[in-house]
PDB file of C-alpha atoms in Angstrom:
ATOM      1  CA  MET A1243      58.488 -11.965 -10.234  1.00  0.00           C
ATOM      2  CA  ILE A1244      57.200 -14.897  -7.336  1.00  0.00           C
ATOM      3  CA  HIS A1245      58.847 -18.199  -7.732  1.00  0.00           C
ATOM      4  CA  PHE A1246      57.882 -21.715  -6.069  1.00  0.00           C
ATOM      5  CA  GLU A1247      60.705 -24.360  -7.304  1.00  0.00           C
ATOM      6  CA  ALA A1248      59.703 -27.985  -5.636  1.00  0.00           C
ATOM      7  CA  VAL A1249      59.152 -26.304  -2.032  1.00  0.00           C
ATOM      8  CA  SER A1250      58.172 -28.968   0.463  1.00  0.00           C
ATOM      9  CA  LYS A1251      57.512 -28.218   4.116  1.00  0.00           C
ATOM     10  CA  THR A1252      56.893 -30.642   6.793  1.00  0.00           C
ATOM     11  CA  PHE A1253      55.555 -30.696  10.501  1.00  0.00           C
ATOM     12  CA  GLN A1254      56.473 -33.169  12.946  1.00  0.00           C
ATOM     13  CA  ARG A1255      56.952 -35.357   9.972  1.00  0.00           C
ATOM     14  CA  ARG A1256      53.878 -34.486   8.114  1.00  0.00           C
ATOM     15  CA  PRO A1257      54.082 -33.264   4.835  1.00  0.00           C
ATOM     16  CA  VAL A1258      52.213 -30.098   4.379  1.00  0.00           C
ATOM     17  CA  LEU A1259      53.674 -28.851   1.151  1.00  0.00           C
ATOM     18  CA  ASP A1260      54.791 -31.249  -1.518  1.00  0.00           C
ATOM     19  CA  ALA A1261      57.094 -30.257  -4.349  1.00  0.00           C
ATOM     20  CA  VAL A1262      54.894 -27.045  -5.111  1.00  0.00           C
ATOM     21  CA  ASP A1263      56.132 -25.669  -8.519  1.00  0.00           C
ATOM     22  CA  LEU A1264      54.120 -22.221  -9.253  1.00  0.00           C
ATOM     23  CA  THR A1265      55.107 -18.655 -10.850  1.00  0.00           C
ATOM     24  CA  PHE A1266      53.043 -15.699 -10.366  1.00  0.00           C
ATOM     25  CA  ALA A1267      53.947 -12.758 -12.530  1.00  0.00           C
ATOM     26  CA  GLU A1268      52.911  -8.789 -12.743  1.00  0.00           C
ATOM     27  CA  GLY A1269      49.373  -8.389 -12.778  1.00  0.00           C
ATOM     28  CA  ASP A1270      48.326 -11.844 -11.567  1.00  0.00           C
ATOM     29  CA  LYS A1271      45.514 -11.517  -8.822  1.00  0.00           C
ATOM     30  CA  VAL A1272      45.260 -15.179  -7.711  1.00  0.00           C
ATOM     31  CA  ALA A1273      42.725 -17.106  -5.859  1.00  0.00           C
ATOM     32  CA  LEU A1274      44.549 -19.567  -3.629  1.00  0.00           C
ATOM     33  CA  VAL A1275      41.844 -22.231  -2.606  1.00  0.00           C
ATOM     34  CA  GLY A1276      41.512 -25.428  -0.941  1.00  0.00           C
ATOM     35  CA  SER A1277      40.076 -26.960   2.218  1.00  0.00           C
ATOM     36  CA  ASN A1278      41.590 -26.451   5.757  1.00  0.00           C
ATOM     37  CA  GLY A1279      44.855 -28.183   5.812  1.00  0.00           C
ATOM     38  CA  ALA A1280      45.891 -27.875   2.279  1.00  0.00           C
ATOM     39  CA  GLY A1281      48.622 -26.064   2.612  1.00  0.00           C
ATOM     40  CA  LYS A1282      47.296 -22.671   1.726  1.00  0.00           C
ATOM     41  CA  THR A1283      48.507 -20.497   4.726  1.00  0.00           C
ATOM     42  CA  THR A1284      52.055 -22.590   5.083  1.00  0.00           C
ATOM     43  CA  LEU A1285      52.680 -21.461   1.436  1.00  0.00           C
ATOM     44  CA  ILE A1286      51.836 -17.968   1.993  1.00  0.00           C
ATOM     45  CA  ARG A1287      54.457 -17.908   5.286  1.00  0.00           C
ATOM     46  CA  CYS A1288      57.154 -19.540   3.239  1.00  0.00           C
ATOM     47  CA  LEU A1289      56.644 -16.638   0.492  1.00  0.00           C
ATOM     48  CA  LEU A1290      56.888 -14.225   3.876  1.00  0.00           C
ATOM     49  CA  GLY A1291      60.211 -15.886   5.082  1.00  0.00           C
ATOM     50  CA  GLU A1292      58.639 -17.079   8.160  1.00  0.00           C
ATOM     51  CA  TYR A1293      59.476 -20.896   7.665  1.00  0.00           C
ATOM     52  CA  ASN A1294      62.278 -22.786   6.449  1.00  0.00           C
ATOM     53  CA  CYS A1295      61.393 -25.340   3.493  1.00  0.00           C
ATOM     54  CA  TYR A1296      62.884 -27.408   1.153  1.00  0.00           C
ATOM     55  CA  GLY A1297      63.343 -26.312  -2.453  1.00  0.00           C
ATOM     56  CA  LYS A1298      63.382 -22.833  -3.452  1.00  0.00           C
ATOM     57  CA  VAL A1299      61.334 -19.483  -3.098  1.00  0.00           C
ATOM     58  CA  SER A1300      62.204 -16.153  -4.569  1.00  0.00           C
ATOM     59  CA  VAL A1301      60.680 -12.805  -5.251  1.00  0.00           C
ATOM     60  CA  SER A1302      62.272 -11.233  -7.913  1.00  0.00           C
ATOM     61  CA  GLY A1303      65.449 -13.232  -7.178  1.00  0.00           C
ATOM     62  CA  LEU A1304      65.397 -12.482  -3.539  1.00  0.00           C
ATOM     63  CA  ASP A1305      65.317 -14.844  -0.925  1.00  0.00           C
ATOM     64  CA  PRO A1306      62.460 -14.278   1.466  1.00  0.00           C
ATOM     65  CA  ARG A1307      64.616 -15.749   4.560  1.00  0.00           C
ATOM     66  CA  ALA A1308      67.863 -14.586   3.765  1.00  0.00           C
ATOM     67  CA  GLN A1309      66.537 -11.000   2.477  1.00  0.00           C
ATOM     68  CA  ARG A1310      63.782 -10.765   4.275  1.00  0.00           C
ATOM     69  CA  SER A1311      63.431  -7.142   5.280  1.00  0.00           C
ATOM     70  CA  ARG A1312      63.721  -6.407   1.678  1.00  0.00           C
ATOM     71  CA  VAL A1313      61.095  -8.794   0.366  1.00  0.00           C
ATOM     72  CA  LEU A1314      58.852  -7.788   2.994  1.00  0.00           C
ATOM     73  CA  GLY A1315      59.465  -4.267   2.220  1.00  0.00           C
ATOM     74  CA  ARG A1316      57.427  -4.846  -1.195  1.00  0.00           C
ATOM     75  CA  ILE A1317      54.711  -6.845   0.419  1.00  0.00           C
ATOM     76  CA  GLY A1318      51.158  -5.556   1.800  1.00  0.00           C
ATOM     77  CA  PHE A1319      49.928  -8.425   4.081  1.00  0.00           C
ATOM     78  CA  VAL A1320      46.551  -9.325   5.775  1.00  0.00           C
ATOM     79  CA  PRO A1321      46.712 -12.509   7.920  1.00  0.00           C
ATOM     80  CA  GLN A1322      43.993 -14.626   8.569  1.00  0.00           C
ATOM     81  CA  LEU A1323      44.123 -14.334  12.377  1.00  0.00           C
ATOM     82  CA  PRO A1324      45.204 -11.127  13.946  1.00  0.00           C
ATOM     83  CA  PRO A1325      48.364 -11.144  16.143  1.00  0.00           C
ATOM     84  CA  PRO A1326      47.503 -10.739  19.717  1.00  0.00           C
ATOM     85  CA  LEU A1327      49.167  -7.104  19.848  1.00  0.00           C
ATOM     86  CA  LYS A1328      49.094  -5.353  23.255  1.00  0.00           C
ATOM     87  CA  ILE A1329      50.691  -2.334  21.190  1.00  0.00           C
ATOM     88  CA  PRO A1330      48.081   0.737  20.965  1.00  0.00           C
ATOM     89  CA  VAL A1331      46.440   1.077  17.603  1.00  0.00           C
ATOM     90  CA  GLY A1332      48.147   4.656  17.092  1.00  0.00           C
ATOM     91  CA  GLU A1333      51.827   3.119  17.870  1.00  0.00           C
ATOM     92  CA  LEU A1334      51.151   0.278  15.815  1.00  0.00           C
ATOM     93  CA  ILE A1335      50.100   2.506  12.894  1.00  0.00           C
ATOM     94  CA  ASN A1336      53.376   4.643  13.458  1.00  0.00           C
ATOM     95  CA  PHE A1337      55.472   1.752  13.859  1.00  0.00           C
ATOM     96  CA  THR A1338      54.455  -0.202  10.665  1.00  0.00           C
ATOM     97  CA  ALA A1339      54.457   3.025   8.763  1.00  0.00           C
ATOM     98  CA  SER A1340      58.265   3.687   9.690  1.00  0.00           C
ATOM     99  CA  VAL A1341      59.208   0.506   8.789  1.00  0.00           C
ATOM    100  CA  CYS A1342      57.514   0.637   5.197  1.00  0.00           C
ATOM    101  CA  GLY A1343      58.933   4.391   4.875  1.00  0.00           C
ATOM    102  CA  THR A1344      55.115   5.283   4.499  1.00  0.00           C
ATOM    103  CA  ASP A1345      53.129   8.127   5.462  1.00  0.00           C
ATOM    104  CA  PRO A1346      50.905   6.734   8.478  1.00  0.00           C
ATOM    105  CA  ALA A1347      48.052   9.276   7.265  1.00  0.00           C
ATOM    106  CA  GLY A1348      47.582   6.930   4.001  1.00  0.00           C
ATOM    107  CA  MET A1349      47.239   3.831   6.523  1.00  0.00           C
ATOM    108  CA  GLU A1350      44.530   5.836   8.595  1.00  0.00           C
ATOM    109  CA  ASP A1351      42.926   6.986   5.675  1.00  0.00           C
ATOM    110  CA  ILE A1352      42.093   3.618   4.077  1.00  0.00           C
ATOM    111  CA  SER A1353      41.207   2.327   7.542  1.00  0.00           C
ATOM    112  CA  GLY A1354      38.633   5.223   7.576  1.00  0.00           C
ATOM    113  CA  LYS A1355      37.169   4.586   4.028  1.00  0.00           C
ATOM    114  CA  LEU A1356      36.240   1.005   5.856  1.00  0.00           C
ATOM    115  CA  GLY A1357      34.362   2.436   8.372  1.00  0.00           C
ATOM    116  CA  LEU A1358      37.017   2.320  11.351  1.00  0.00           C
ATOM    117  CA  ASP A1359      37.230   5.632  13.287  1.00  0.00           C
ATOM    118  CA  VAL A1360      40.990   5.598  13.985  1.00  0.00           C
ATOM    119  CA  PRO A1361      41.406   8.673  16.156  1.00  0.00           C
ATOM    120  CA  SER A1362      38.680   7.199  18.625  1.00  0.00           C
ATOM    121  CA  ILE A1363      40.583   3.981  19.429  1.00  0.00           C
ATOM    122  CA  ARG A1364      44.244   5.345  18.836  1.00  0.00           C
ATOM    123  CA  ARG A1365      45.332   4.537  22.517  1.00  0.00           C
ATOM    124  CA  GLN A1366      43.208   1.261  22.583  1.00  0.00           C
ATOM    125  CA  PRO A1367      45.599  -1.898  22.431  1.00  0.00           C
ATOM    126  CA  PHE A1368      44.964  -3.965  19.485  1.00  0.00           C
ATOM    127  CA  VAL A1369      44.206  -6.751  21.007  1.00  0.00           C
ATOM    128  CA  LYS A1370      41.154  -5.052  22.779  1.00  0.00           C
ATOM    129  CA  LEU A1371      39.776  -4.382  19.101  1.00  0.00           C
ATOM    130  CA  SER A1372      36.599  -6.508  17.726  1.00  0.00           C
ATOM    131  CA  GLY A1373      37.412  -8.995  14.828  1.00  0.00           C
ATOM    132  CA  GLY A1374      35.985  -6.234  12.259  1.00  0.00           C
ATOM    133  CA  GLN A1375      37.841  -3.333  13.723  1.00  0.00           C
ATOM    134  CA  LYS A1376      41.001  -5.255  13.449  1.00  0.00           C
ATOM    135  CA  GLN A1377      40.469  -6.826  10.189  1.00  0.00           C
ATOM    136  CA  LYS A1378      39.849  -3.143   8.788  1.00  0.00           C
ATOM    137  CA  LEU A1379      43.022  -1.798  10.523  1.00  0.00           C
ATOM    138  CA  LEU A1380      45.058  -4.368   9.186  1.00  0.00           C
ATOM    139  CA  ILE A1381      43.671  -3.720   5.534  1.00  0.00           C
ATOM    140  CA  GLY A1382      44.274  -0.087   6.148  1.00  0.00           C
ATOM    141  CA  ILE A1383      47.919  -1.013   7.187  1.00  0.00           C
ATOM    142  CA  ALA A1384      48.370  -3.379   3.708  1.00  0.00           C
ATOM    143  CA  LEU A1385      46.543  -1.120   1.488  1.00  0.00           C
ATOM    144  CA  GLY A1386      47.785   2.050   2.714  1.00  0.00           C
ATOM    145  CA  ARG A1387      51.436   1.461   2.193  1.00  0.00           C
ATOM    146  CA  ALA A1388      53.326   1.418  -1.344  1.00  0.00           C
ATOM    147  CA  CYS A1389      53.978  -2.370  -2.556  1.00  0.00           C
ATOM    148  CA  ASP A1390      53.832  -4.274  -5.513  1.00  0.00           C
ATOM    149  CA  ILE A1391      52.353  -7.426  -4.042  1.00  0.00           C
ATOM    150  CA  LEU A1392      49.421  -7.890  -1.872  1.00  0.00           C
ATOM    151  CA  VAL A1393      49.115 -11.221   0.173  1.00  0.00           C
ATOM    152  CA  MET A1394      45.683 -11.806   1.789  1.00  0.00           C
ATOM    153  CA  ASP A1395      44.534 -14.869   3.687  1.00  0.00           C
ATOM    154  CA  GLU A1396      40.611 -14.791   3.872  1.00  0.00           C
ATOM    155  CA  PRO A1397      40.759 -10.853   3.961  1.00  0.00           C
ATOM    156  CA  ALA A1398      37.320 -10.066   4.042  1.00  0.00           C
ATOM    157  CA  ALA A1399      36.025 -12.614   6.629  1.00  0.00           C
ATOM    158  CA  ASN A1400      35.266 -10.397   9.229  1.00  0.00           C
ATOM    159  CA  LEU A1401      33.831  -7.411   7.072  1.00  0.00           C
ATOM    160  CA  ASP A1402      30.094  -6.420   7.093  1.00  0.00           C
ATOM    161  CA  PRO A1403      28.636  -6.198   3.614  1.00  0.00           C
ATOM    162  CA  GLU A1404      29.173  -2.303   3.122  1.00  0.00           C
ATOM    163  CA  SER A1405      32.965  -2.834   4.258  1.00  0.00           C
ATOM    164  CA  ARG A1406      33.380  -5.398   1.752  1.00  0.00           C
ATOM    165  CA  GLN A1407      31.820  -3.263  -0.646  1.00  0.00           C
ATOM    166  CA  VAL A1408      34.615  -0.480   0.080  1.00  0.00           C
ATOM    167  CA  PHE A1409      37.634  -3.456   0.110  1.00  0.00           C
ATOM    168  CA  PHE A1410      36.500  -4.385  -3.383  1.00  0.00           C
ATOM    169  CA  ARG A1411      36.598  -0.835  -4.776  1.00  0.00           C
ATOM    170  CA  LEU A1412      39.979  -0.268  -2.809  1.00  0.00           C
ATOM    171  CA  LEU A1413      41.368  -3.544  -4.473  1.00  0.00           C
ATOM    172  CA  SER A1414      39.915  -2.350  -7.906  1.00  0.00           C
ATOM    173  CA  GLU A1415      42.167   1.044  -7.448  1.00  0.00           C
ATOM    174  CA  CYS A1416      45.275  -0.829  -6.983  1.00  0.00           C
ATOM    175  CA  PRO A1417      48.077  -0.351  -9.867  1.00  0.00           C
ATOM    176  CA  PRO A1418      47.275  -2.950 -12.758  1.00  0.00           C
ATOM    177  CA  GLU A1419      50.872  -4.663 -12.183  1.00  0.00           C
ATOM    178  CA  THR A1420      50.167  -5.193  -8.830  1.00  0.00           C
ATOM    179  CA  VAL A1421      50.347  -8.989  -7.815  1.00  0.00           C
ATOM    180  CA  MET A1422      47.489 -10.353  -5.567  1.00  0.00           C
ATOM    181  CA  LEU A1423      47.313 -13.303  -3.695  1.00  0.00           C
ATOM    182  CA  MET A1424      44.306 -14.113  -2.022  1.00  0.00           C
ATOM    183  CA  SER A1425      44.002 -17.126   0.116  1.00  0.00           C
ATOM    184  CA  SER A1426      40.244 -18.640   0.753  1.00  0.00           C
ATOM    185  CA  HIS A1427      38.696 -21.991   1.601  1.00  0.00           C
ATOM    186  CA  ARG A1428      35.730 -21.262  -0.890  1.00  0.00           C
ATOM    187  CA  LEU A1429      36.153 -20.197  -4.277  1.00  0.00           C
ATOM    188  CA  ASP A1430      32.870 -18.039  -4.389  1.00  0.00           C
ATOM    189  CA  GLU A1431      34.615 -15.616  -2.030  1.00  0.00           C
ATOM    190  CA  VAL A1432      37.131 -14.464  -4.056  1.00  0.00           C
ATOM    191  CA  ALA A1433      36.661 -16.002  -7.903  1.00  0.00           C
ATOM    192  CA  SER A1434      35.089 -12.822  -9.163  1.00  0.00           C
ATOM    193  CA  LEU A1435      38.208 -10.666  -7.993  1.00  0.00           C
ATOM    194  CA  VAL A1436      40.956 -12.673  -9.748  1.00  0.00           C
ATOM    195  CA  ASN A1437      42.125 -13.742 -12.966  1.00  0.00           C
ATOM    196  CA  ARG A1438      43.908 -17.111 -11.944  1.00  0.00           C
ATOM    197  CA  VAL A1439      42.747 -19.768  -9.644  1.00  0.00           C
ATOM    198  CA  VAL A1440      45.378 -22.192  -7.756  1.00  0.00           C
ATOM    199  CA  GLU A1441      44.066 -25.015  -5.784  1.00  0.00           C
ATOM    200  CA  LEU A1442      45.867 -27.052  -3.217  1.00  0.00           C
ATOM    201  CA  ASP A1443      45.176 -30.568  -1.725  1.00  0.00           C
ATOM    202  CA  ARG A1444      47.229 -32.317   0.423  1.00  0.00           C
ATOM    203  CA  GLY A1445      50.051 -29.722  -0.223  1.00  0.00           C
ATOM    204  CA  GLN A1446      49.817 -30.148  -4.035  1.00  0.00           C
ATOM    205  CA  VAL A1447      48.841 -27.858  -6.670  1.00  0.00           C
ATOM    206  CA  VAL A1448      45.580 -29.878  -8.121  1.00  0.00           C
ATOM    207  CA  LEU A1449      44.582 -26.961 -10.397  1.00  0.00           C
ATOM    208  CA  ASP A1450      46.112 -24.046 -11.975  1.00  0.00           C
ATOM    209  CA  ASP A1451      43.761 -22.105 -14.427  1.00  0.00           C
ATOM    210  CA  HIS A1452      42.985 -18.673 -15.532  1.00  0.00           C
ATOM    211  CA  VAL A1453      39.962 -17.003 -15.149  1.00  0.00           C
ATOM    212  CA  ALA A1454      38.293 -15.388 -18.176  1.00  0.00           C
ATOM    213  CA  ASP A1455      35.470 -13.472 -16.742  1.00  0.00           C
ATOM    214  CA  ARG A1456      36.681 -11.374 -13.891  1.00  0.00           C
ATOM    215  CA  VAL A1457      34.377  -9.242 -12.430  1.00  0.00           C
ATOM    216  CA  ASP A1458      35.098  -5.478 -11.944  1.00  0.00           C
ATOM    217  CA  PRO A1459      35.841  -5.427  -8.030  1.00  0.00           C
ATOM    218  CA  ALA A1460      34.233  -1.971  -8.002  1.00  0.00           C
ATOM    219  CA  ALA A1461      31.050  -2.953  -9.656  1.00  0.00           C
ATOM    220  CA  VAL A1462      28.019  -2.909  -7.530  1.00  0.00           C
ATOM    221  CA  GLN A1463      24.373  -4.334  -8.200  1.00  0.00           C
ATOM    222  CA  GLN A1464      21.186  -2.895  -7.068  1.00  0.00           C
ATOM    223  CA  CYS A1465      18.836  -5.513  -5.842  1.00  0.00           C
ATOM    224  CA  THR A1466      15.247  -5.407  -4.901  1.00  0.00           C
ATOM    225  CA  ILE A1467      13.360  -8.427  -3.204  1.00  0.00           C
ATOM    226  CA  THR A1468      10.019  -8.807  -2.857  1.00  0.00           C
ATOM    227  CA  LEU A1469       8.871 -11.491  -0.088  1.00  0.00           C
ATOM    228  CA  SER A1470       5.656 -13.638   0.021  1.00  0.00           C
ATOM    229  CA  ARG A1471       5.648 -13.138   3.754  1.00  0.00           C
ATOM    230  CA  HIS A1472       7.401 -11.692   6.566  1.00  0.00           C
ATOM    231  CA  GLU A1473      10.127 -13.998   7.841  1.00  0.00           C
ATOM    232  CA  GLY A1474      12.327 -13.100  10.965  1.00  0.00           C
ATOM    233  CA  ALA A1475      15.344 -15.178   9.897  1.00  0.00           C
ATOM    234  CA  LEU A1476      15.249 -13.490   6.416  1.00  0.00           C
ATOM    235  CA  ILE A1477      14.640  -9.991   7.563  1.00  0.00           C
ATOM    236  CA  ASN A1478      17.475 -10.125   9.982  1.00  0.00           C
ATOM    237  CA  ALA A1479      19.754 -11.671   7.143  1.00  0.00           C
ATOM    238  CA  LEU A1480      19.025  -8.300   4.556  1.00  0.00           C
ATOM    239  CA  GLY A1481      19.428  -6.068   7.449  1.00  0.00           C
ATOM    240  CA  GLU A1482      22.924  -7.566   8.007  1.00  0.00           C
ATOM    241  CA  TRP A1483      23.397  -6.819   4.257  1.00  0.00           C
ATOM    242  CA  GLY A1484      22.193  -3.303   4.528  1.00  0.00           C
ATOM    243  CA  PHE A1485      19.077  -3.736   2.828  1.00  0.00           C
ATOM    244  CA  ARG A1486      16.052  -1.295   3.378  1.00  0.00           C
ATOM    245  CA  ASP A1487      12.252  -2.314   4.204  1.00  0.00           C
ATOM    246  CA  MET A1488      10.461  -0.185   1.538  1.00  0.00           C
ATOM    247  CA  GLU A1489       6.807  -1.548   1.855  1.00  0.00           C
ATOM    248  CA  ASP A1490       5.766  -3.014   5.416  1.00  0.00           C
ATOM    249  CA  GLY A1491       8.278  -5.472   5.550  1.00  0.00           C
ATOM    250  CA  THR A1492       7.706  -7.236   2.049  1.00  0.00           C
ATOM    251  CA  VAL A1493       9.784  -5.296  -0.487  1.00  0.00           C
ATOM    252  CA  TRP A1494      13.338  -4.743   0.406  1.00  0.00           C
ATOM    253  CA  LYS A1495      16.147  -2.735  -1.484  1.00  0.00           C
ATOM    254  CA  GLY A1496      19.860  -2.584  -1.154  1.00  0.00           C
ATOM    255  CA  THR A1497      23.328  -3.019  -3.192  1.00  0.00           C
ATOM    256  CA  VAL A1498      25.405  -5.961  -3.621  1.00  0.00           C
ATOM    257  CA  ALA A1499      28.948  -5.320  -4.405  1.00  0.00           C
ATOM    258  CA  GLY A1500      29.708  -7.372  -7.795  1.00  0.00           C
ATOM    259  CA  PRO A1501      32.427  -9.779  -6.244  1.00  0.00           C
ATOM    260  CA  ASP A1502      29.947 -10.576  -3.552  1.00  0.00           C
ATOM    261  CA  ARG A1503      26.870 -11.673  -5.846  1.00  0.00           C
ATOM    262  CA  LEU A1504      27.268 -15.582  -5.518  1.00  0.00           C
ATOM    263  CA  ARG A1505      27.943 -15.055  -1.990  1.00  0.00           C
ATOM    264  CA  PHE A1506      24.540 -12.878  -1.434  1.00  0.00           C
ATOM    265  CA  LEU A1507      22.494 -15.269  -3.832  1.00  0.00           C
ATOM    266  CA  GLY A1508      23.834 -18.358  -1.820  1.00  0.00           C
ATOM    267  CA  MET A1509      22.462 -16.651   1.180  1.00  0.00           C
ATOM    268  CA  VAL A1510      18.717 -15.934  -0.239  1.00  0.00           C
ATOM    269  CA  SER A1511      18.804 -19.312  -1.616  1.00  0.00           C
ATOM    270  CA  ARG A1512      18.325 -20.790   1.746  1.00  0.00           C
ATOM    271  CA  TYR A1513      14.860 -18.779   1.772  1.00  0.00           C
ATOM    272  CA  ALA A1514      13.726 -19.463  -1.855  1.00  0.00           C
ATOM    273  CA  GLY A1515      10.174 -20.352  -0.724  1.00  0.00           C
ATOM    274  CA  LEU A1516       9.624 -16.973   0.604  1.00  0.00           C
ATOM    275  CA  ILE A1517      11.066 -14.882  -2.167  1.00  0.00           C
ATOM    276  CA  ARG A1518       8.168 -13.730  -4.897  1.00  0.00           C
ATOM    277  CA  SER A1519      10.681 -11.855  -6.982  1.00  0.00           C
ATOM    278  CA  LEU A1520      14.332 -10.916  -6.965  1.00  0.00           C
ATOM    279  CA  GLU A1521      16.214  -8.373  -9.335  1.00  0.00           C
ATOM    280  CA  LEU A1522      19.613  -7.751  -9.797  1.00  0.00           C
ATOM    281  CA  LYS A1523      20.921  -4.963 -12.124  1.00  0.00           C
ATOM    282  CA  GLU A1524      24.345  -2.916 -12.554  1.00  0.00           C
ATOM    283  CA  GLY A1525      24.124   0.315 -10.643  1.00  0.00           C
ATOM    284  CA  VAL A1526      25.861   2.644  -8.587  1.00  0.00           C
ATOM    285  CA  ALA A1527      26.405   2.628  -4.588  1.00  0.00           C
TER     286      ALA A1527
END
């Protein structure tokens, strides 16, 4: 479906992509990983037709530069950095829905599921929203339209844990043939959402491997943590994850999205000396 053939791109004579060859087929759920400056965002922007490049990029035989409107009509895109749009939220939703030939109610519905109260901010300029509000709206616009390719650059970076759970569930509801390309500088952020990992380093593909143990994005795990003593920093961290105090600040319970389990365990590992016990088990939100 998506082909990159010997794709190269330079900025001020500095190579950012160096003869990249990649093919993504229907159903591929790809983690595009690498350090900052590895070329991830540039590869995405070549796919979206934003950059001229050497080599060939095609989407089902279409050229993203020469046939950009047809290609973008198939792609739902969540950028890493929200654009500085001054247009009111309501107008932004209506405009993007009209371009995509989609009912704007679908975009508002997805945004609402993520916790964004669209009616209350409809008249506000997009640029005035908080980082989390912008991210929820951009995800709502991308997932609330018909598309067979999802391209997401650090899509959950500004989401709170509860919204991340909803986001992962929404991804699980996408048609199985949908191609998902998720860029991140941390593999543990997206590893359990994908069936393939592509790593870039200095503009070259250094790893392209399939993942056998993909986690159901809709899965959640019930977690109970018993602390040896009360510690403010850990208490605040658990509160940010939506955990509830069950017993004088020493026993905390909450839910963790399956794809977030490595991220959560990485957080609590910083406080290992304060944790008497930790239990994770499959459950329902």
